[in-house]
mmCIF file with all atom_site columns, C-alpha atoms in Angstrom:
data_model
loop_
_atom_site.group_PDB
_atom_site.id
_atom_site.type_symbol
_atom_site.label_atom_id
_atom_site.label_alt_id
_atom_site.label_comp_id
_atom_site.label_asym_id
_atom_site.label_entity_id
_atom_site.label_seq_id
_atom_site.pdbx_PDB_ins_code
_atom_site.Cartn_x
_atom_site.Cartn_y
_atom_site.Cartn_z
_atom_site.occupancy
_atom_site.B_iso_or_equiv
_atom_site.pdbx_formal_charge
_atom_site.auth_seq_id
_atom_site.auth_comp_id
_atom_site.auth_asym_id
_atom_site.auth_atom_id
_atom_site.pdbx_PDB_model_num
ATOM 1   C CA . ASP D 1 1   ? 51.370 6.940   -59.596 1.00 0.00 ? 17  ASP D CA 1
ATOM 2   C CA . THR D 1 2   ? 52.156 9.067   -56.567 1.00 0.00 ? 18  THR D CA 1
ATOM 3   C CA . GLY D 1 3   ? 53.311 6.288   -54.263 1.00 0.00 ? 19  GLY D CA 1
ATOM 4   C CA . VAL D 1 4   ? 51.950 5.234   -50.897 1.00 0.00 ? 20  VAL D CA 1
ATOM 5   C CA . SER D 1 5   ? 50.773 8.117   -48.732 1.00 0.00 ? 21  SER D CA 1
ATOM 6   C CA . GLN D 1 6   ? 50.070 8.213   -45.021 1.00 0.00 ? 22  GLN D CA 1
ATOM 7   C CA . ASP D 1 7   ? 48.316 10.749  -42.880 1.00 0.00 ? 23  ASP D CA 1
ATOM 8   C CA . PRO D 1 8   ? 49.117 12.256  -40.474 1.00 0.00 ? 24  PRO D CA 1
ATOM 9   C CA . ARG D 1 9   ? 52.920 12.196  -40.594 1.00 0.00 ? 25  ARG D CA 1
ATOM 10  C CA . HIS D 1 10  ? 53.183 12.923  -36.890 1.00 0.00 ? 26  HIS D CA 1
ATOM 11  C CA . LYS D 1 11  ? 50.746 12.467  -34.029 1.00 0.00 ? 27  LYS D CA 1
ATOM 12  C CA . ILE D 1 12  ? 51.236 13.378  -30.386 1.00 0.00 ? 28  ILE D CA 1
ATOM 13  C CA . THR D 1 13  ? 48.548 12.137  -28.055 1.00 0.00 ? 29  THR D CA 1
ATOM 14  C CA . LYS D 1 14  ? 47.973 11.645  -24.365 1.00 0.00 ? 30  LYS D CA 1
ATOM 15  C CA . ARG D 1 15  ? 47.811 8.214   -22.822 1.00 0.00 ? 31  ARG D CA 1
ATOM 16  C CA . GLY D 1 16  ? 44.307 6.835   -22.953 1.00 0.00 ? 32  GLY D CA 1
ATOM 17  C CA . GLN D 1 17  ? 43.232 8.703   -26.080 1.00 0.00 ? 33  GLN D CA 1
ATOM 18  C CA . ASN D 1 18  ? 42.229 7.022   -29.331 1.00 0.00 ? 34  ASN D CA 1
ATOM 19  C CA . VAL D 1 19  ? 44.102 7.692   -32.569 1.00 0.00 ? 35  VAL D CA 1
ATOM 20  C CA . THR D 1 20  ? 43.421 6.807   -36.189 1.00 0.00 ? 36  THR D CA 1
ATOM 21  C CA . PHE D 1 21  ? 45.883 6.710   -39.058 1.00 0.00 ? 37  PHE D CA 1
ATOM 22  C CA . ARG D 1 22  ? 45.139 6.559   -42.766 1.00 0.00 ? 38  ARG D CA 1
ATOM 23  C CA . CYS D 1 23  ? 47.028 4.896   -45.603 1.00 0.00 ? 39  CYS D CA 1
ATOM 24  C CA . ASP D 1 24  ? 46.422 5.356   -49.320 1.00 0.00 ? 40  ASP D CA 1
ATOM 25  C CA . PRO D 1 25  ? 48.183 2.628   -51.340 1.00 0.00 ? 41  PRO D CA 1
ATOM 26  C CA . ILE D 1 26  ? 49.348 2.757   -54.930 1.00 0.00 ? 42  ILE D CA 1
ATOM 27  C CA . SER D 1 27  ? 46.155 2.526   -56.961 1.00 0.00 ? 43  SER D CA 1
ATOM 28  C CA . GLU D 1 28  ? 46.605 -0.835  -58.728 1.00 0.00 ? 44  GLU D CA 1
ATOM 29  C CA . HIS D 1 29  ? 47.977 -2.593  -55.627 1.00 0.00 ? 45  HIS D CA 1
ATOM 30  C CA . ASN D 1 30  ? 45.522 -5.015  -54.048 1.00 0.00 ? 46  ASN D CA 1
ATOM 31  C CA . ARG D 1 31  ? 47.589 -5.905  -50.995 1.00 0.00 ? 47  ARG D CA 1
ATOM 32  C CA . LEU D 1 32  ? 48.065 -3.457  -48.132 1.00 0.00 ? 48  LEU D CA 1
ATOM 33  C CA . TYR D 1 33  ? 50.240 -4.037  -45.080 1.00 0.00 ? 49  TYR D CA 1
ATOM 34  C CA . TRP D 1 34  ? 50.656 -2.320  -41.726 1.00 0.00 ? 50  TRP D CA 1
ATOM 35  C CA . TYR D 1 35  ? 53.905 -2.474  -39.785 1.00 0.00 ? 51  TYR D CA 1
ATOM 36  C CA . ARG D 1 36  ? 55.220 -0.941  -36.575 1.00 0.00 ? 52  ARG D CA 1
ATOM 37  C CA . GLN D 1 37  ? 58.821 0.146   -36.219 1.00 0.00 ? 53  GLN D CA 1
ATOM 38  C CA . THR D 1 38  ? 60.588 1.230   -33.042 1.00 0.00 ? 54  THR D CA 1
ATOM 39  C CA . LEU D 1 39  ? 64.033 2.794   -32.801 1.00 0.00 ? 55  LEU D CA 1
ATOM 40  C CA . GLY D 1 40  ? 66.827 0.434   -33.743 1.00 0.00 ? 56  GLY D CA 1
ATOM 41  C CA . GLN D 1 41  ? 64.473 -2.275  -34.954 1.00 0.00 ? 57  GLN D CA 1
ATOM 42  C CA . GLY D 1 42  ? 63.203 -3.416  -38.312 1.00 0.00 ? 58  GLY D CA 1
ATOM 43  C CA . PRO D 1 43  ? 59.518 -3.081  -39.179 1.00 0.00 ? 59  PRO D CA 1
ATOM 44  C CA . GLU D 1 44  ? 57.302 -5.610  -37.399 1.00 0.00 ? 60  GLU D CA 1
ATOM 45  C CA . PHE D 1 45  ? 54.326 -7.005  -39.262 1.00 0.00 ? 61  PHE D CA 1
ATOM 46  C CA . LEU D 1 46  ? 50.924 -6.093  -37.797 1.00 0.00 ? 62  LEU D CA 1
ATOM 47  C CA . THR D 1 47  ? 48.318 -7.063  -40.385 1.00 0.00 ? 63  THR D CA 1
ATOM 48  C CA . TYR D 1 48  ? 47.579 -7.190  -44.085 1.00 0.00 ? 64  TYR D CA 1
ATOM 49  C CA . PHE D 1 49  ? 44.648 -6.948  -46.459 1.00 0.00 ? 65  PHE D CA 1
ATOM 50  C CA . GLN D 1 50  ? 43.997 -8.415  -49.859 1.00 0.00 ? 66  GLN D CA 1
ATOM 51  C CA . ASN D 1 51  ? 41.440 -6.058  -51.341 1.00 0.00 ? 67  ASN D CA 1
ATOM 52  C CA . GLU D 1 52  ? 38.979 -5.475  -48.468 1.00 0.00 ? 68  GLU D CA 1
ATOM 53  C CA . ALA D 1 53  ? 39.647 -8.786  -46.693 1.00 0.00 ? 69  ALA D CA 1
ATOM 54  C CA . GLN D 1 54  ? 41.939 -8.801  -43.656 1.00 0.00 ? 70  GLN D CA 1
ATOM 55  C CA . LEU D 1 55  ? 43.880 -12.026 -44.124 1.00 0.00 ? 71  LEU D CA 1
ATOM 56  C CA . GLU D 1 56  ? 46.423 -12.101 -41.327 1.00 0.00 ? 72  GLU D CA 1
ATOM 57  C CA . LYS D 1 57  ? 46.924 -10.441 -37.963 1.00 0.00 ? 73  LYS D CA 1
ATOM 58  C CA . SER D 1 58  ? 50.021 -10.584 -35.822 1.00 0.00 ? 74  SER D CA 1
ATOM 59  C CA . ARG D 1 59  ? 49.907 -11.673 -32.214 1.00 0.00 ? 75  ARG D CA 1
ATOM 60  C CA . LEU D 1 60  ? 51.408 -8.204  -31.583 1.00 0.00 ? 76  LEU D CA 1
ATOM 61  C CA . LEU D 1 61  ? 48.069 -6.712  -32.559 1.00 0.00 ? 77  LEU D CA 1
ATOM 62  C CA . SER D 1 62  ? 46.200 -6.467  -29.257 1.00 0.00 ? 78  SER D CA 1
ATOM 63  C CA . ASP D 1 63  ? 42.459 -5.941  -29.123 1.00 0.00 ? 79  ASP D CA 1
ATOM 64  C CA . ARG D 1 64  ? 43.107 -2.196  -28.785 1.00 0.00 ? 80  ARG D CA 1
ATOM 65  C CA . PHE D 1 65  ? 44.226 -2.176  -32.405 1.00 0.00 ? 81  PHE D CA 1
ATOM 66  C CA . SER D 1 66  ? 41.837 -2.431  -35.317 1.00 0.00 ? 82  SER D CA 1
ATOM 67  C CA . ALA D 1 67  ? 42.364 -2.010  -39.029 1.00 0.00 ? 83  ALA D CA 1
ATOM 68  C CA . GLU D 1 68  ? 39.921 -1.639  -41.867 1.00 0.00 ? 84  GLU D CA 1
ATOM 69  C CA . ARG D 1 69  ? 39.997 -1.392  -45.614 1.00 0.00 ? 85  ARG D CA 1
ATOM 70  C CA . PRO D 1 70  ? 36.308 -0.972  -46.379 1.00 0.00 ? 86  PRO D CA 1
ATOM 71  C CA . LYS D 1 71  ? 36.357 -0.581  -50.158 1.00 0.00 ? 87  LYS D CA 1
ATOM 72  C CA . GLY D 1 72  ? 39.647 -2.216  -50.918 1.00 0.00 ? 88  GLY D CA 1
ATOM 73  C CA . SER D 1 73  ? 41.343 1.123   -51.442 1.00 0.00 ? 89  SER D CA 1
ATOM 74  C CA . PHE D 1 74  ? 42.551 3.189   -48.462 1.00 0.00 ? 90  PHE D CA 1
ATOM 75  C CA . SER D 1 75  ? 42.980 1.670   -45.019 1.00 0.00 ? 91  SER D CA 1
ATOM 76  C CA . THR D 1 76  ? 42.744 2.977   -41.470 1.00 0.00 ? 92  THR D CA 1
ATOM 77  C CA . LEU D 1 77  ? 44.520 1.766   -38.348 1.00 0.00 ? 93  LEU D CA 1
ATOM 78  C CA . GLU D 1 78  ? 42.940 2.733   -35.039 1.00 0.00 ? 94  GLU D CA 1
ATOM 79  C CA . ILE D 1 79  ? 44.540 2.409   -31.632 1.00 0.00 ? 95  ILE D CA 1
ATOM 80  C CA . GLN D 1 80  ? 42.199 2.719   -28.696 1.00 0.00 ? 96  GLN D CA 1
ATOM 81  C CA . ARG D 1 81  ? 43.240 3.709   -25.177 1.00 0.00 ? 97  ARG D CA 1
ATOM 82  C CA . THR D 1 82  ? 46.806 4.438   -26.258 1.00 0.00 ? 98  THR D CA 1
ATOM 83  C CA . GLU D 1 83  ? 49.688 3.462   -24.000 1.00 0.00 ? 99  GLU D CA 1
ATOM 84  C CA . GLN D 1 84  ? 53.230 4.826   -23.895 1.00 0.00 ? 100 GLN D CA 1
ATOM 85  C CA . GLY D 1 85  ? 54.444 1.543   -25.359 1.00 0.00 ? 101 GLY D CA 1
ATOM 86  C CA . ASP D 1 86  ? 52.455 2.321   -28.521 1.00 0.00 ? 102 ASP D CA 1
ATOM 87  C CA . SER D 1 87  ? 54.906 5.115   -29.364 1.00 0.00 ? 103 SER D CA 1
ATOM 88  C CA . ALA D 1 88  ? 56.483 4.050   -32.656 1.00 0.00 ? 104 ALA D CA 1
ATOM 89  C CA . MET D 1 89  ? 56.528 4.656   -36.388 1.00 0.00 ? 105 MET D CA 1
ATOM 90  C CA . TYR D 1 90  ? 53.529 3.049   -38.087 1.00 0.00 ? 106 TYR D CA 1
ATOM 91  C CA . LEU D 1 91  ? 54.308 2.119   -41.658 1.00 0.00 ? 107 LEU D CA 1
ATOM 92  C CA . CYS D 1 92  ? 51.980 1.158   -44.466 1.00 0.00 ? 108 CYS D CA 1
ATOM 93  C CA . ALA D 1 93  ? 53.048 -0.715  -47.590 1.00 0.00 ? 109 ALA D CA 1
ATOM 94  C CA . SER D 1 94  ? 51.303 -2.016  -50.687 1.00 0.00 ? 110 SER D CA 1
ATOM 95  C CA . SER D 1 95  ? 52.054 -4.537  -53.409 1.00 0.00 ? 111 SER D CA 1
ATOM 96  C CA . LYS D 1 96  ? 50.669 -5.757  -56.709 1.00 0.00 ? 112 LYS D CA 1
ATOM 97  C CA . PRO D 1 97  ? 48.812 -9.053  -57.009 1.00 0.00 ? 113 PRO D CA 1
ATOM 98  C CA . GLY D 1 98  ? 51.298 -11.930 -56.847 1.00 0.00 ? 114 GLY D CA 1
ATOM 99  C CA . GLN D 1 99  ? 54.259 -9.647  -56.075 1.00 0.00 ? 115 GLN D CA 1
ATOM 100 C CA . LEU D 1 100 ? 54.177 -9.458  -52.283 1.00 0.00 ? 116 LEU D CA 1
ATOM 101 C CA . TYR D 1 101 ? 57.974 -9.462  -52.222 1.00 0.00 ? 117 TYR D CA 1
ATOM 102 C CA . GLU D 1 102 ? 57.914 -6.076  -53.964 1.00 0.00 ? 118 GLU D CA 1
ATOM 103 C CA . GLN D 1 103 ? 56.315 -3.909  -51.311 1.00 0.00 ? 119 GLN D CA 1
ATOM 104 C CA . TYR D 1 104 ? 56.332 -0.137  -51.530 1.00 0.00 ? 120 TYR D CA 1
ATOM 105 C CA . PHE D 1 105 ? 56.300 1.739   -48.261 1.00 0.00 ? 121 PHE D CA 1
ATOM 106 C CA . GLY D 1 106 ? 54.776 5.039   -47.301 1.00 0.00 ? 122 GLY D CA 1
ATOM 107 C CA . PRO D 1 107 ? 56.633 7.652   -45.241 1.00 0.00 ? 123 PRO D CA 1
ATOM 108 C CA . GLY D 1 108 ? 55.078 6.440   -41.994 1.00 0.00 ? 124 GLY D CA 1
ATOM 109 C CA . THR D 1 109 ? 53.142 8.045   -39.150 1.00 0.00 ? 125 THR D CA 1
ATOM 110 C CA . ARG D 1 110 ? 55.227 8.772   -36.083 1.00 0.00 ? 126 ARG D CA 1
ATOM 111 C CA . LEU D 1 111 ? 53.145 8.361   -32.937 1.00 0.00 ? 127 LEU D CA 1
ATOM 112 C CA . THR D 1 112 ? 54.215 9.787   -29.595 1.00 0.00 ? 128 THR D CA 1
ATOM 113 C CA . VAL D 1 113 ? 52.129 8.921   -26.561 1.00 0.00 ? 129 VAL D CA 1
ATOM 114 C CA . THR D 1 114 ? 52.792 11.183  -23.570 1.00 0.00 ? 130 THR D CA 1
ATOM 115 C CA . GLN E 2 1   ? 66.932 -17.444 -31.692 1.00 0.00 ? 28  GLN E CA 1
ATOM 116 C CA . LYS E 2 2   ? 65.326 -14.794 -33.874 1.00 0.00 ? 29  LYS E CA 1
ATOM 117 C CA . GLU E 2 3   ? 64.223 -15.880 -37.326 1.00 0.00 ? 30  GLU E CA 1
ATOM 118 C CA . VAL E 2 4   ? 66.390 -13.233 -38.992 1.00 0.00 ? 31  VAL E CA 1
ATOM 119 C CA . GLU E 2 5   ? 69.675 -12.011 -37.521 1.00 0.00 ? 32  GLU E CA 1
ATOM 120 C CA . GLN E 2 6   ? 71.392 -8.848  -38.720 1.00 0.00 ? 33  GLN E CA 1
ATOM 121 C CA . ASP E 2 7   ? 74.283 -6.984  -37.143 1.00 0.00 ? 34  ASP E CA 1
ATOM 122 C CA . PRO E 2 8   ? 73.000 -3.494  -36.265 1.00 0.00 ? 35  PRO E CA 1
ATOM 123 C CA . GLY E 2 9   ? 76.405 -1.831  -36.761 1.00 0.00 ? 36  GLY E CA 1
ATOM 124 C CA . PRO E 2 10  ? 77.158 0.979   -37.150 1.00 0.00 ? 37  PRO E CA 1
ATOM 125 C CA . LEU E 2 11  ? 79.461 0.174   -40.030 1.00 0.00 ? 38  LEU E CA 1
ATOM 126 C CA . SER E 2 12  ? 81.748 2.993   -41.193 1.00 0.00 ? 39  SER E CA 1
ATOM 127 C CA . VAL E 2 13  ? 83.701 2.734   -44.437 1.00 0.00 ? 40  VAL E CA 1
ATOM 128 C CA . PRO E 2 14  ? 85.563 5.264   -46.598 1.00 0.00 ? 41  PRO E CA 1
ATOM 129 C CA . GLU E 2 15  ? 84.021 6.538   -49.797 1.00 0.00 ? 42  GLU E CA 1
ATOM 130 C CA . GLY E 2 16  ? 84.754 4.274   -52.754 1.00 0.00 ? 43  GLY E CA 1
ATOM 131 C CA . ALA E 2 17  ? 85.118 1.110   -50.676 1.00 0.00 ? 44  ALA E CA 1
ATOM 132 C CA . ILE E 2 18  ? 83.143 -2.082  -51.229 1.00 0.00 ? 45  ILE E CA 1
ATOM 133 C CA . VAL E 2 19  ? 80.522 -2.601  -48.536 1.00 0.00 ? 46  VAL E CA 1
ATOM 134 C CA . SER E 2 20  ? 79.352 -6.035  -47.433 1.00 0.00 ? 47  SER E CA 1
ATOM 135 C CA . LEU E 2 21  ? 76.110 -6.370  -45.465 1.00 0.00 ? 48  LEU E CA 1
ATOM 136 C CA . ASN E 2 22  ? 74.847 -9.733  -44.253 1.00 0.00 ? 49  ASN E CA 1
ATOM 137 C CA . CYS E 2 23  ? 71.938 -11.556 -42.654 1.00 0.00 ? 50  CYS E CA 1
ATOM 138 C CA . THR E 2 24  ? 71.429 -15.075 -41.422 1.00 0.00 ? 51  THR E CA 1
ATOM 139 C CA . TYR E 2 25  ? 68.112 -16.810 -41.003 1.00 0.00 ? 52  TYR E CA 1
ATOM 140 C CA . SER E 2 26  ? 66.793 -19.942 -39.372 1.00 0.00 ? 53  SER E CA 1
ATOM 141 C CA . ASN E 2 27  ? 63.560 -20.707 -41.236 1.00 0.00 ? 54  ASN E CA 1
ATOM 142 C CA . SER E 2 28  ? 64.219 -22.869 -44.269 1.00 0.00 ? 55  SER E CA 1
ATOM 143 C CA . ALA E 2 29  ? 60.694 -22.086 -45.526 1.00 0.00 ? 56  ALA E CA 1
ATOM 144 C CA . PHE E 2 30  ? 61.667 -18.523 -46.399 1.00 0.00 ? 57  PHE E CA 1
ATOM 145 C CA . GLN E 2 31  ? 61.298 -17.967 -50.120 1.00 0.00 ? 58  GLN E CA 1
ATOM 146 C CA . TYR E 2 32  ? 61.934 -14.452 -51.360 1.00 0.00 ? 59  TYR E CA 1
ATOM 147 C CA . PHE E 2 33  ? 64.798 -12.407 -49.971 1.00 0.00 ? 60  PHE E CA 1
ATOM 148 C CA . MET E 2 34  ? 64.824 -8.628  -50.139 1.00 0.00 ? 61  MET E CA 1
ATOM 149 C CA . TRP E 2 35  ? 67.028 -5.697  -49.247 1.00 0.00 ? 62  TRP E CA 1
ATOM 150 C CA . TYR E 2 36  ? 65.565 -2.344  -48.263 1.00 0.00 ? 63  TYR E CA 1
ATOM 151 C CA . ARG E 2 37  ? 67.301 0.972   -47.657 1.00 0.00 ? 64  ARG E CA 1
ATOM 152 C CA . GLN E 2 38  ? 65.892 3.344   -45.056 1.00 0.00 ? 65  GLN E CA 1
ATOM 153 C CA . TYR E 2 39  ? 66.984 6.923   -44.571 1.00 0.00 ? 66  TYR E CA 1
ATOM 154 C CA . SER E 2 40  ? 66.401 8.543   -41.211 1.00 0.00 ? 67  SER E CA 1
ATOM 155 C CA . ARG E 2 41  ? 62.716 9.236   -40.497 1.00 0.00 ? 68  ARG E CA 1
ATOM 156 C CA . LYS E 2 42  ? 61.638 7.842   -43.892 1.00 0.00 ? 69  LYS E CA 1
ATOM 157 C CA . GLY E 2 43  ? 59.906 4.635   -44.972 1.00 0.00 ? 70  GLY E CA 1
ATOM 158 C CA . PRO E 2 44  ? 61.988 1.726   -46.281 1.00 0.00 ? 71  PRO E CA 1
ATOM 159 C CA . GLU E 2 45  ? 62.757 1.693   -50.005 1.00 0.00 ? 72  GLU E CA 1
ATOM 160 C CA . LEU E 2 46  ? 63.075 -1.614  -51.867 1.00 0.00 ? 73  LEU E CA 1
ATOM 161 C CA . LEU E 2 47  ? 66.530 -2.064  -53.400 1.00 0.00 ? 74  LEU E CA 1
ATOM 162 C CA . MET E 2 48  ? 66.492 -5.642  -54.667 1.00 0.00 ? 75  MET E CA 1
ATOM 163 C CA . TYR E 2 49  ? 64.758 -8.959  -54.299 1.00 0.00 ? 76  TYR E CA 1
ATOM 164 C CA . THR E 2 50  ? 65.906 -12.479 -55.151 1.00 0.00 ? 77  THR E CA 1
ATOM 165 C CA . TYR E 2 51  ? 64.278 -15.880 -55.118 1.00 0.00 ? 78  TYR E CA 1
ATOM 166 C CA . SER E 2 52  ? 66.869 -18.532 -55.660 1.00 0.00 ? 79  SER E CA 1
ATOM 167 C CA . SER E 2 53  ? 70.403 -19.089 -54.465 1.00 0.00 ? 80  SER E CA 1
ATOM 168 C CA . GLY E 2 54  ? 73.009 -17.176 -56.434 1.00 0.00 ? 81  GLY E CA 1
ATOM 169 C CA . ASN E 2 55  ? 73.790 -13.598 -57.323 1.00 0.00 ? 82  ASN E CA 1
ATOM 170 C CA . LYS E 2 56  ? 71.682 -10.771 -58.694 1.00 0.00 ? 83  LYS E CA 1
ATOM 171 C CA . GLU E 2 57  ? 73.240 -7.516  -59.809 1.00 0.00 ? 84  GLU E CA 1
ATOM 172 C CA . ASP E 2 58  ? 71.705 -4.064  -60.246 1.00 0.00 ? 85  ASP E CA 1
ATOM 173 C CA . GLY E 2 59  ? 74.119 -1.249  -60.919 1.00 0.00 ? 86  GLY E CA 1
ATOM 174 C CA . ARG E 2 60  ? 76.456 -0.891  -57.936 1.00 0.00 ? 87  ARG E CA 1
ATOM 175 C CA . PHE E 2 61  ? 74.429 -3.373  -55.879 1.00 0.00 ? 88  PHE E CA 1
ATOM 176 C CA . THR E 2 62  ? 74.777 -7.163  -55.814 1.00 0.00 ? 89  THR E CA 1
ATOM 177 C CA . ALA E 2 63  ? 72.515 -9.431  -53.760 1.00 0.00 ? 90  ALA E CA 1
ATOM 178 C CA . GLN E 2 64  ? 73.718 -12.911 -52.911 1.00 0.00 ? 91  GLN E CA 1
ATOM 179 C CA . VAL E 2 65  ? 71.705 -15.783 -51.440 1.00 0.00 ? 92  VAL E CA 1
ATOM 180 C CA . ASP E 2 66  ? 73.102 -19.045 -50.085 1.00 0.00 ? 93  ASP E CA 1
ATOM 181 C CA . LYS E 2 67  ? 70.119 -21.160 -49.045 1.00 0.00 ? 94  LYS E CA 1
ATOM 182 C CA . SER E 2 68  ? 72.277 -24.072 -47.930 1.00 0.00 ? 95  SER E CA 1
ATOM 183 C CA . SER E 2 69  ? 73.963 -21.835 -45.338 1.00 0.00 ? 96  SER E CA 1
ATOM 184 C CA . LYS E 2 70  ? 70.846 -19.684 -44.718 1.00 0.00 ? 97  LYS E CA 1
ATOM 185 C CA . TYR E 2 71  ? 72.934 -16.614 -45.417 1.00 0.00 ? 98  TYR E CA 1
ATOM 186 C CA . ILE E 2 72  ? 72.256 -13.575 -47.584 1.00 0.00 ? 99  ILE E CA 1
ATOM 187 C CA . SER E 2 73  ? 74.477 -10.646 -48.480 1.00 0.00 ? 100 SER E CA 1
ATOM 188 C CA . LEU E 2 74  ? 74.301 -7.252  -50.133 1.00 0.00 ? 101 LEU E CA 1
ATOM 189 C CA . PHE E 2 75  ? 77.424 -5.775  -51.698 1.00 0.00 ? 102 PHE E CA 1
ATOM 190 C CA . ILE E 2 76  ? 77.725 -2.111  -52.597 1.00 0.00 ? 103 ILE E CA 1
ATOM 191 C CA . ARG E 2 77  ? 80.540 -1.166  -54.961 1.00 0.00 ? 104 ARG E CA 1
ATOM 192 C CA . ASP E 2 78  ? 82.086 2.294   -55.205 1.00 0.00 ? 105 ASP E CA 1
ATOM 193 C CA . SER E 2 79  ? 80.232 3.402   -52.096 1.00 0.00 ? 106 SER E CA 1
ATOM 194 C CA . GLN E 2 80  ? 79.053 7.021   -51.946 1.00 0.00 ? 107 GLN E CA 1
ATOM 195 C CA . PRO E 2 81  ? 78.158 9.288   -48.992 1.00 0.00 ? 108 PRO E CA 1
ATOM 196 C CA . SER E 2 82  ? 74.555 9.148   -50.282 1.00 0.00 ? 109 SER E CA 1
ATOM 197 C CA . ASP E 2 83  ? 74.577 5.407   -49.512 1.00 0.00 ? 110 ASP E CA 1
ATOM 198 C CA . SER E 2 84  ? 74.680 6.254   -45.799 1.00 0.00 ? 111 SER E CA 1
ATOM 199 C CA . ALA E 2 85  ? 71.457 4.783   -44.441 1.00 0.00 ? 112 ALA E CA 1
ATOM 200 C CA . THR E 2 86  ? 70.093 1.773   -42.603 1.00 0.00 ? 113 THR E CA 1
ATOM 201 C CA . TYR E 2 87  ? 69.938 -1.396  -44.708 1.00 0.00 ? 114 TYR E CA 1
ATOM 202 C CA . LEU E 2 88  ? 67.262 -3.934  -43.837 1.00 0.00 ? 115 LEU E CA 1
ATOM 203 C CA . CYS E 2 89  ? 67.176 -7.512  -45.014 1.00 0.00 ? 116 CYS E CA 1
ATOM 204 C CA . ALA E 2 90  ? 63.734 -9.088  -45.278 1.00 0.00 ? 117 ALA E CA 1
ATOM 205 C CA . MET E 2 91  ? 62.255 -12.482 -46.124 1.00 0.00 ? 118 MET E CA 1
ATOM 206 C CA . VAL E 2 92  ? 58.829 -13.815 -47.019 1.00 0.00 ? 119 VAL E CA 1
ATOM 207 C CA . ASP E 2 93  ? 57.489 -16.642 -44.873 1.00 0.00 ? 120 ASP E CA 1
ATOM 208 C CA . ARG E 2 94  ? 55.000 -19.343 -45.840 1.00 0.00 ? 121 ARG E CA 1
ATOM 209 C CA . ASP E 2 95  ? 52.089 -17.167 -44.629 1.00 0.00 ? 122 ASP E CA 1
ATOM 210 C CA . ASP E 2 96  ? 53.100 -14.350 -47.000 1.00 0.00 ? 123 ASP E CA 1
ATOM 211 C CA . LYS E 2 97  ? 54.332 -12.189 -44.129 1.00 0.00 ? 124 LYS E CA 1
ATOM 212 C CA . ILE E 2 98  ? 57.584 -10.291 -44.443 1.00 0.00 ? 125 ILE E CA 1
ATOM 213 C CA . ILE E 2 99  ? 60.054 -10.736 -41.612 1.00 0.00 ? 126 ILE E CA 1
ATOM 214 C CA . PHE E 2 100 ? 62.653 -7.978  -41.333 1.00 0.00 ? 127 PHE E CA 1
ATOM 215 C CA . GLY E 2 101 ? 66.080 -7.947  -39.771 1.00 0.00 ? 128 GLY E CA 1
ATOM 216 C CA . LYS E 2 102 ? 66.949 -5.172  -37.317 1.00 0.00 ? 129 LYS E CA 1
ATOM 217 C CA . GLY E 2 103 ? 68.852 -3.259  -39.975 1.00 0.00 ? 130 GLY E CA 1
ATOM 218 C CA . THR E 2 104 ? 72.512 -2.292  -40.264 1.00 0.00 ? 131 THR E CA 1
ATOM 219 C CA . ARG E 2 105 ? 73.420 1.384   -39.990 1.00 0.00 ? 132 ARG E CA 1
ATOM 220 C CA . LEU E 2 106 ? 75.963 2.271   -42.652 1.00 0.00 ? 133 LEU E CA 1
ATOM 221 C CA . HIS E 2 107 ? 78.105 5.425   -42.725 1.00 0.00 ? 134 HIS E CA 1
ATOM 222 C CA . ILE E 2 108 ? 80.153 6.251   -45.819 1.00 0.00 ? 135 ILE E CA 1
ATOM 223 C CA . LEU E 2 109 ? 82.921 8.655   -44.866 1.00 0.00 ? 136 LEU E CA 1
ATOM 224 C CA . PRO E 2 110 ? 83.828 11.286  -47.510 1.00 0.00 ? 137 PRO E CA 1
#
């Protein structure tokens, strides 16, 4: 069990470009969550998956954001046409079945949009 | 009014002191209550979770929930410089989403 991993750890991109982040959850965890965190704030929920099904999406998640978890293992979060306001830490977390209160977070991907 | 309110601090206390961190919430449907610790530029790390009103202890940490007052607390005994971090309270809503507080920055002074 190596924990939740995220790649890349840092991403600098120019406004208007597309970016994609990857999250690998703990292997026996069927739930996977994406959050966004800006400076001085707690993580804000974006979306979550149970196995490969995307069950909930936040109103914060505009149509420029899309997430997938095609085989119920790793997940990707894509942001199209990035804006400066997208600059944030994007966090991924996973949990075991029935234990959503016990989420384990990855180290995050820090996105800077210039 | 935000669903979860948490004083952002910073809170500075001398080493060895007892630290008290608190959150209030407005949604009576919240079920599980958690405390996370986050070091700078790292992901949050789960410290403790509780379900019912009352106290739960784990080593130097005690989590307290008062559902009637919609108030939760985390106490840290014998605080150490390594406890310096941001502490986030979090709660699970009826849609299984976790709602976080803003976090309280804690500094333990050697």
